[in-house]
XYZ file of C-alpha atoms in Angstrom:
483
model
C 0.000 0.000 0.000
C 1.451 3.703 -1.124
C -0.515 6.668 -0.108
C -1.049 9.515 -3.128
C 0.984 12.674 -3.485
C -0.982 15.772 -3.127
C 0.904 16.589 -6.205
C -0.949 13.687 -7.615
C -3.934 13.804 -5.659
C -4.878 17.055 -7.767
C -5.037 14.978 -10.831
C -7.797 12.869 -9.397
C -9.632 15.850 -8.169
C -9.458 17.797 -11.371
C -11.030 14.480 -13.222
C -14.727 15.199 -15.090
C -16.766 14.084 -17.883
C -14.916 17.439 -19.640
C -11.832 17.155 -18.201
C -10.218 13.459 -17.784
C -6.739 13.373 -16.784
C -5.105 10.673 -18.345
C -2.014 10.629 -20.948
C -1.869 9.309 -24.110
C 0.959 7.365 -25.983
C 0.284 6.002 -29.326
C 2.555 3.779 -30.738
C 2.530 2.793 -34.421
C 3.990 -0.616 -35.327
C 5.944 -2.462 -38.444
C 4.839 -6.048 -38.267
C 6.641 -6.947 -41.278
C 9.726 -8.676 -39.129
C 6.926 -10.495 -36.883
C 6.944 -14.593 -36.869
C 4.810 -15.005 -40.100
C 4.094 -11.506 -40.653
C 1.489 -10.969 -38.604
C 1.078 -10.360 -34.750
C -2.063 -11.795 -33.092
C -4.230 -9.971 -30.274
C -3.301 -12.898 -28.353
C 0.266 -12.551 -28.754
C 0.050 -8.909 -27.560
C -2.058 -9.938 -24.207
C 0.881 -12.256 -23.161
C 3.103 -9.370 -23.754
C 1.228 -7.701 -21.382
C 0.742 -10.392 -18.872
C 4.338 -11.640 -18.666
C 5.091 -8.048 -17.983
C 2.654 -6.719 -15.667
C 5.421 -6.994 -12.800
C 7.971 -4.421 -14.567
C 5.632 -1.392 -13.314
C 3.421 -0.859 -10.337
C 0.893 1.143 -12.504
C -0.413 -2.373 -14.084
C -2.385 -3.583 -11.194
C -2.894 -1.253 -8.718
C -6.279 1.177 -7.987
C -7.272 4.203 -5.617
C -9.006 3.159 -2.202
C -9.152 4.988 1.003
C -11.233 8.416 0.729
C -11.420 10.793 3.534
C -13.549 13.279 2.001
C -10.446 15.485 0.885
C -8.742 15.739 4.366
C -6.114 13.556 3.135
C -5.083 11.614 -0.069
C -6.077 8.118 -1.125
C -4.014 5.209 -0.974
C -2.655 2.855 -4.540
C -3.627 -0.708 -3.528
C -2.840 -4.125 -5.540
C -6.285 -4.579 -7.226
C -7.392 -8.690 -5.762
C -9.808 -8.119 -8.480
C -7.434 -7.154 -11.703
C -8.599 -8.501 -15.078
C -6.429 -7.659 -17.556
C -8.801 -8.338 -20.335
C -10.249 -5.518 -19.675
C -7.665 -3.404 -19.875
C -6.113 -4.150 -23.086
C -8.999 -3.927 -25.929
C -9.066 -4.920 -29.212
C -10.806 -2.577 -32.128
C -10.107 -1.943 -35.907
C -10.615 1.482 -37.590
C -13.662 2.324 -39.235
C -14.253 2.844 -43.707
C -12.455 4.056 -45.135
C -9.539 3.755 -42.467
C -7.747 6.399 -43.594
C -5.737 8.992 -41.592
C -8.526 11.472 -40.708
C -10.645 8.427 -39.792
C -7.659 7.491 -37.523
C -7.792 11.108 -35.873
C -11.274 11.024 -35.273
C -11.050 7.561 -33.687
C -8.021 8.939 -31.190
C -9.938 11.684 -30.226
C -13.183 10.007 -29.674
C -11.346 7.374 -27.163
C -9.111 10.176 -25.498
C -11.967 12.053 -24.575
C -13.353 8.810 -22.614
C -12.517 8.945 -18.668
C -10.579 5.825 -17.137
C -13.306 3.809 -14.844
C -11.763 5.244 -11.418
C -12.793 1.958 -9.693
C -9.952 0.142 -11.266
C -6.360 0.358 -12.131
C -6.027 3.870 -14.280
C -4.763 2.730 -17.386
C -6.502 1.239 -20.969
C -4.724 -0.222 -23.848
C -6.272 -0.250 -27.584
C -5.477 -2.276 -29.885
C -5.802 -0.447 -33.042
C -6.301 -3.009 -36.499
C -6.971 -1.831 -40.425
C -4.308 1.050 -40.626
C -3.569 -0.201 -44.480
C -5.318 3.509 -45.721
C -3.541 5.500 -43.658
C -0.406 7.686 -45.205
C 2.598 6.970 -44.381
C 2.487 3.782 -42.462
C 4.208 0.454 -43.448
C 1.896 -1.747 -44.898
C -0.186 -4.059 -42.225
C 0.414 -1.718 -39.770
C -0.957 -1.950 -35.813
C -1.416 0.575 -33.575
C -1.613 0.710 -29.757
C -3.083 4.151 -27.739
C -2.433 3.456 -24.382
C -4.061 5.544 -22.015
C -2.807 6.095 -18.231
C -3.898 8.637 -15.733
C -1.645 11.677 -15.056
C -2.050 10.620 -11.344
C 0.052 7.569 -11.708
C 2.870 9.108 -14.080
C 4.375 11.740 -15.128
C 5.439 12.643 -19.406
C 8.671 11.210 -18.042
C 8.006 8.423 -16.269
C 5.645 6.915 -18.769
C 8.701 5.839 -20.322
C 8.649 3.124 -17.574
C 5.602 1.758 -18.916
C 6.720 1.759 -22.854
C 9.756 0.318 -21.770
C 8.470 -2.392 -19.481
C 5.901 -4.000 -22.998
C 8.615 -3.693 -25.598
C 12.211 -5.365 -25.624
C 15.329 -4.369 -27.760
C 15.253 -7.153 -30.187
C 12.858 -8.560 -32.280
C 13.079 -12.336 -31.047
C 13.902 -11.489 -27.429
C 12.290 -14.394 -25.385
C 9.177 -13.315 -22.922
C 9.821 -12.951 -19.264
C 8.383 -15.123 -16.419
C 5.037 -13.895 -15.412
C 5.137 -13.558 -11.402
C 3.344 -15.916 -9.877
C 3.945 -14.227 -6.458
C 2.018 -11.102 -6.787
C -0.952 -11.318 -4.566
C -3.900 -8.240 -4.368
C -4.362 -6.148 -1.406
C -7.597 -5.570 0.732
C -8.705 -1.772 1.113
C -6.728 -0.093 4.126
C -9.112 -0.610 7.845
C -11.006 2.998 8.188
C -9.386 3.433 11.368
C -5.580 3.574 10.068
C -6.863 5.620 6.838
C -8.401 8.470 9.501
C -5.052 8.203 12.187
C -2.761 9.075 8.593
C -5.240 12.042 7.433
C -4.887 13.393 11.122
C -1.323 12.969 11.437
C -0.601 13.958 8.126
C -2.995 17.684 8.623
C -0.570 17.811 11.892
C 2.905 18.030 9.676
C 1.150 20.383 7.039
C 1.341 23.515 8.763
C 4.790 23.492 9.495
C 5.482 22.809 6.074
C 4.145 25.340 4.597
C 5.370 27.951 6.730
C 9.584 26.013 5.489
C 8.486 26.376 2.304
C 6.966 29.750 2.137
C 9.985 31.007 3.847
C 12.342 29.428 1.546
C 9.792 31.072 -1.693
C 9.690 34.566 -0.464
C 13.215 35.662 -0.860
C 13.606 33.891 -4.193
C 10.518 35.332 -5.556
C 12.108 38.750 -4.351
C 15.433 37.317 -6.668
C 13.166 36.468 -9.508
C 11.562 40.223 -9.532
C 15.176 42.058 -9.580
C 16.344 40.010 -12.245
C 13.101 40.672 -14.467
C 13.763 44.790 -13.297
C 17.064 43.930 -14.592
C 16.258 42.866 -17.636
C 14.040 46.010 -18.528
C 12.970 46.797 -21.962
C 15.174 43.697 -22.599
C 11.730 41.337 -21.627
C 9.519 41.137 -24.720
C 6.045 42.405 -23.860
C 3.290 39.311 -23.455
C -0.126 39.747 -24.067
C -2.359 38.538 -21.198
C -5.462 38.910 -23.360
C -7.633 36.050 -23.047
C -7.988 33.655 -26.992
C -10.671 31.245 -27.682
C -8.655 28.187 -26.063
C -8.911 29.962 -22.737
C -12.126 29.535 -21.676
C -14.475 26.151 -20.538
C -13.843 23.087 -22.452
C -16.613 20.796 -23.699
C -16.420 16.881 -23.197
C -15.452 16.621 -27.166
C -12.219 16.452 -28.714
C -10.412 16.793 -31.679
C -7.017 15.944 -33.125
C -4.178 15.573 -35.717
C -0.640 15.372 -35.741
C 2.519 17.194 -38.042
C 5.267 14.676 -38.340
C 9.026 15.646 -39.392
C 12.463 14.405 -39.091
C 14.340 14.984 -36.348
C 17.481 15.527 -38.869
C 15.920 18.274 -40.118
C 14.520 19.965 -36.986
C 18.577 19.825 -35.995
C 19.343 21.336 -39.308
C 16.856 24.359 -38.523
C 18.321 24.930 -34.701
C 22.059 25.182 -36.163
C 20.774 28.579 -37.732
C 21.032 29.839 -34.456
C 23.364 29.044 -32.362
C 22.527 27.662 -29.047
C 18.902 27.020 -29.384
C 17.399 23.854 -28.555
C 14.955 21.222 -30.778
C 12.454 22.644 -27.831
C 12.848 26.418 -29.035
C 12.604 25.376 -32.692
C 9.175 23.253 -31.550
C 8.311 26.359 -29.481
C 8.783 28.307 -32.607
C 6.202 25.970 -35.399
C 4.405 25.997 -32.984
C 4.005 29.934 -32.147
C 3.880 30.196 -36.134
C 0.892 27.965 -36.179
C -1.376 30.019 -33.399
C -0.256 33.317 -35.121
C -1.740 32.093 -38.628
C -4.814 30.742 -36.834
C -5.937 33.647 -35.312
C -4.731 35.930 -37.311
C -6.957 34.189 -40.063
C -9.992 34.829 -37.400
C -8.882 38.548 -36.409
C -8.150 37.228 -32.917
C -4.449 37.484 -32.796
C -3.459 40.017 -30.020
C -1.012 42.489 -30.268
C 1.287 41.763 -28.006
C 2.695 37.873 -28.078
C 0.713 34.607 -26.341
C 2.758 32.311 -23.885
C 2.682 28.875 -23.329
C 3.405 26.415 -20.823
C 6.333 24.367 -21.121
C 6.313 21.277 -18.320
C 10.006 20.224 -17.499
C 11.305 17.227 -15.334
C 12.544 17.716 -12.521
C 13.142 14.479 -10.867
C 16.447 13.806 -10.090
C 18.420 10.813 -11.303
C 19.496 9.798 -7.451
C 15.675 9.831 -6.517
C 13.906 8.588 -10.420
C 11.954 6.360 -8.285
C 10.315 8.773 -6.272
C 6.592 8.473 -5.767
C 4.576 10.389 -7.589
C 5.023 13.145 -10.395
C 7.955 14.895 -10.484
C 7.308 17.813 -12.821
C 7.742 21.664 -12.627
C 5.998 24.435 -15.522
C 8.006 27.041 -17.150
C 6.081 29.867 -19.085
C 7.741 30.869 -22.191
C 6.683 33.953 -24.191
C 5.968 32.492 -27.633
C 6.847 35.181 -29.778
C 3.958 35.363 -31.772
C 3.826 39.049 -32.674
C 7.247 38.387 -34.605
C 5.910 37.412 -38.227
C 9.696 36.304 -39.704
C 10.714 32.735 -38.821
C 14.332 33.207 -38.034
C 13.364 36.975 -35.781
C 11.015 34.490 -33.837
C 13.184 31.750 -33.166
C 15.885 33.972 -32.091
C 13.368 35.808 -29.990
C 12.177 32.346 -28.430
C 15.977 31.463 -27.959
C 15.956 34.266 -25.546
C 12.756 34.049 -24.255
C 13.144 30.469 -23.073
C 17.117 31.671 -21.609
C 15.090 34.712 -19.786
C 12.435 31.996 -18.466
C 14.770 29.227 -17.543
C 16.808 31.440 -14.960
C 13.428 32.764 -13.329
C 12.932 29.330 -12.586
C 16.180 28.708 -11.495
C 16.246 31.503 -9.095
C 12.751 30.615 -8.065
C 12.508 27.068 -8.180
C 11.733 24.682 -11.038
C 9.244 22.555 -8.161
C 8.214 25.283 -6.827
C 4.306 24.441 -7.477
C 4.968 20.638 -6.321
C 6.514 22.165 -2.752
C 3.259 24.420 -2.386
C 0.872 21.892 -3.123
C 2.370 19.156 -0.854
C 2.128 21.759 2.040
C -1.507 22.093 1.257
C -4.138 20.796 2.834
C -6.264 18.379 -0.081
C -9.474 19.714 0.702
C -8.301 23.489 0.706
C -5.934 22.699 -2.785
C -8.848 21.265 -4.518
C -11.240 23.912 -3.762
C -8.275 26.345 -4.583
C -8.183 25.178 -7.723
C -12.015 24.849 -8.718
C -11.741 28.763 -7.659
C -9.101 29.969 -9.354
C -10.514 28.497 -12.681
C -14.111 29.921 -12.179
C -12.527 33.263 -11.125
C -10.534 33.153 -14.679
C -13.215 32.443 -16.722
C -13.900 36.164 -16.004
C -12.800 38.331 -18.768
C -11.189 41.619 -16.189
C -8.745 38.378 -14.940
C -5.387 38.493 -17.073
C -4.363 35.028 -18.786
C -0.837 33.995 -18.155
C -0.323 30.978 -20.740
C -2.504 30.147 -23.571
C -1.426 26.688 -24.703
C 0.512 23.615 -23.285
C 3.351 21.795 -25.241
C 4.862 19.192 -23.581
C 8.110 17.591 -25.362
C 8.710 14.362 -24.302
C 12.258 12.616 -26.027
C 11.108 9.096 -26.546
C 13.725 6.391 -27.456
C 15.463 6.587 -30.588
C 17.174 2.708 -30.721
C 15.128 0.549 -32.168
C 11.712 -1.104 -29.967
C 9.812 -4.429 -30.862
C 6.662 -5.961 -29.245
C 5.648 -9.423 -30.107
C 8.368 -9.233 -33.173
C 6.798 -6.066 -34.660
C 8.825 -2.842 -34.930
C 8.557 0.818 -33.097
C 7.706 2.687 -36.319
C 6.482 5.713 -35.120
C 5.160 7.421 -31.238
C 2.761 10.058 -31.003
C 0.864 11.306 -27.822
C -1.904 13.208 -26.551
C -2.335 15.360 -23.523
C -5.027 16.235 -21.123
C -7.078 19.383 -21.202
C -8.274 21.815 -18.505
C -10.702 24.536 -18.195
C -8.902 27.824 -19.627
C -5.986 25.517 -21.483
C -8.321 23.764 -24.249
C -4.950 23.425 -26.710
C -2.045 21.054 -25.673
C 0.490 20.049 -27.926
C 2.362 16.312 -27.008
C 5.739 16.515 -28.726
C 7.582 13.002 -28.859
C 10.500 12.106 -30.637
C 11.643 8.555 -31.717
C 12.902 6.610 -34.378
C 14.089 8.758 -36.231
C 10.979 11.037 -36.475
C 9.616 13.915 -33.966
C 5.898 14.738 -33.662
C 3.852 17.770 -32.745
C -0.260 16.408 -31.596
C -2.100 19.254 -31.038
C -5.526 18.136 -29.216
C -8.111 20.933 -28.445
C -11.674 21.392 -27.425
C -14.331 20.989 -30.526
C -16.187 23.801 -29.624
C -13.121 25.998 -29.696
C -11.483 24.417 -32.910
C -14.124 23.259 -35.208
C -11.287 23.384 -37.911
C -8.566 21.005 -37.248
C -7.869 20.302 -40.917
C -6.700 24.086 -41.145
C -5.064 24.128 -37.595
C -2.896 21.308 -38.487
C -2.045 23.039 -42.428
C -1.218 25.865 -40.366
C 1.659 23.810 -38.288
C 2.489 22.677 -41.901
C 3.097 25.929 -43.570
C 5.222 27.563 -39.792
C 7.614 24.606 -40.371
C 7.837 24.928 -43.779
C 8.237 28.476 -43.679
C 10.808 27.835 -40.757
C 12.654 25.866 -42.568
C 12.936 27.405 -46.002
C 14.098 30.871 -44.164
C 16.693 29.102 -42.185
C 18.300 27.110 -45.510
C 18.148 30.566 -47.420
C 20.116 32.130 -44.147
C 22.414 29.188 -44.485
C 23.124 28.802 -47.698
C 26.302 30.981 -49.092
C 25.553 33.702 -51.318
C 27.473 32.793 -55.331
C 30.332 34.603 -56.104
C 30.241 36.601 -58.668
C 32.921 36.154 -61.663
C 35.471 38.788 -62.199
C 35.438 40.204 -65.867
C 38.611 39.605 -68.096
């Protein structure tokens, strides 16, 4: 038995019909190298079962309420069927890639059944329409709540179903795992008590640790001066209440290239030229709607901070850093440069004030008091006086780029989706792997009825990136001297 983080905790809480909090890997597969060519469903449930020990998150469930003075408890579920976990669906006619899309974003926008452990796998079949997939291609779109992991350590999961070769033998199933019965009432209500006793007193450390680097943070933005670009706090039609519908797509590229693009400027990241695509995108969006502000939008950039001595740590270990987008800059190059610096400017303030900053505050909280916190402070922006301090998510995630097999079929491609919240209804999921890097933007229906010409808007920034940054790299042609 392992009680919840409050970091985690708030995941659960912030869980609705609109809103469920679960992440999304999909994972596209190559079963050309596969015994016979062909993987079975069957073959892909003993995956699963003879590797259900590698990670906790397989077979254990929430149990132990206490009316939000404390945090649940993960229990081994006596009751675990893993049949009903891993599913088994083909795409719909025409099963092409829009059809695919649709499909993702119908099944993302499904909550996990809370009763059980928070995770579903589907087994996606009939991919032979869709663009640029090998032929006889399988897909699985796992879904896991963000309450049990974190963008980083849902690696642990991907890792723990696939093996490095193709005719790697399966492991033992454990025969020794045995469920767990729901805590006694008693012991669940001593822990919430003793647990509301140690709160206080943390707190108080860790607002006295905040307040002088929060005063840090505001002389080194003074500093700065009319060096810090101007960010619009205007609210845009993703910041507002999300419906229980979703929609999706996805702009693949080659990492190679998106390496090529970042060696235009020196010292900027694959993360600043994402940053970048993806500030050009929103710009043509709403400047196609007249909605673009005047001064640039921000986003939210989540970064790891868990530690390498402590990657087993309970719970998530992840921090936010706001970066100012640039999206007021209409040349490619001017904007990533601009981003370069942005993201420099916003990594220090974090530095100086603490990348888990939010993680420290919310552990010192009591649950009942963070949750209702947090239901407040979203009604209370859905007011339009209330400035807006990010308007979209993207979350880059480096998946593995040495080669993956399940059952004998190949890794050919990863993609991912991302949860939405009221006032964030547009999250980009950037992975990278095999060779490839992806951006999957998933918003609200209601707020993008048009994904078709959101996602040939991502097209046309990172084309547009791209062709300015060759032409800046390429070497002007001498011109012959005359005889």
């Amino acid at each position: 038995m392992e009680q919840l983080t409050e970091v985690d905790n708030t995941f659960v809480q912030m869980e609705s019909n609109r809103t469920p909090m679960h992440i999304t890997p999909v994972i596209f597969y190559d079963q050309s190298m596969a015994p016979g060519g062909n993987v079975r469903f069957k073959d892909i449930l003993e995956v699963f079962r003879c590797n259900l020990h590698k990670s906790k998150i397989f077979r254990r469930k929430l149990t132990g309420g206490t009316l939000g003075f404390d945090t649940p408890y993960w229990i081994e579920d006596a009751d675990f069927d893993l049949e009903f976990h891993v599913r088994h669906i083909a795409l719909p006619h025409p099963g092409d890639w829009r059809q695919l899309c649709i499909l993702m974003a119908r099944l993302h926008a499904r909550g996990l059944d809370m009763r059980r452990p928070l995770w579903e796998a589907y087994v996606i079949e009939g991919l032979n329409e869709v663009e640029g997939l090998p032929a006889n291609s399988f897909a699985i779109m796992l879904k896991i709540h963000h309450a049990a992991i974190d963008g980083v350590s849902g690696a642990e999961i991907i890792s723990a179903i696939h093996s490095p070769e193709p005719d790697t033998p399966l492991p033992t199933p454990d025969d020794d795992w045995q469920g767990e019965a729901p805590p006694p009432l008693r012991e669940v209500w001593t822990n919430a008590y003793i647990n509301n006793l140690k709160r206080p007193v943390r707190l108080i450390t860790t607002v006295s640790e905040l307040i002088p680097n929060v005063r840090k943070a505001n002389r080194l933005s003074e500093e700065r001066g009319s060096e810090e670009h101007e960010v619009s706090r205007q609210k845009t039609r993703f910041n507002a209440r999300v419906s229980s519908h979703r929609v999706t797509d996805t702009l693949v590229m080659e990492l190679p290239r998106i390496k090529k693009i970042r060696q235009c400027v020196p010292g900027t990241t694959i993360n600043d030229v994402i940053v970048t695509v993806v500030s050009g995108a929103m710009r043509k969006y709403l400047d196609a709607r007249g909605e673009l502000p005047e001064h640039s939008l921000s986003c939210a950039a989540p970064i790891n901070v868990r530690q390498e001595r402590n990657s087993e740590s309970k719970g998530n270990q992840v921090g936010v850093m706001t970066i100012d987008m640039a999206t007021d800059i209409e040349d490619p190059v001017q904007r990533l440069q601009a981003v370069y610096h942005n993201s420099l400017n916003s990594k220090e303030t974090s530095q100086v004030v603490g990348t888990g900053v939010m993680m420290d505050v919310t552990r010192s909280l009591w649950p009942q008091f963070a949750n209702i916190t947090i239901r407040a402070a979203t009604l209370a922006a859905d007011r339009d006086s209330l400035p807006m301090p990010i308007h979209t998510v993207i979350s880059n995630v480096p998946g593995p780029q040495a080669p993956l097999y399940l059952a004998g079929a190949r890794v050919h491609m990863l993609m991912g989706l991302g949860p939405l919240v009221d006032m964030s209804g547009l999250f980009h999921a950037v992975i990278s792997g095999m060779g490839l890097i992806s951006i999957n933007f998933l918003s609200c229906r209601e707020m993008m009825p048009d994904p078709d010409f959101y996602k040939q808007c991502l097209v046309e920034s990172y084309d547009e990136l791209e062709q300015a940054t060759f032409l800046k790299e390429k070497p002007r042609a001498r011109r012959k001297k005359k005889a």
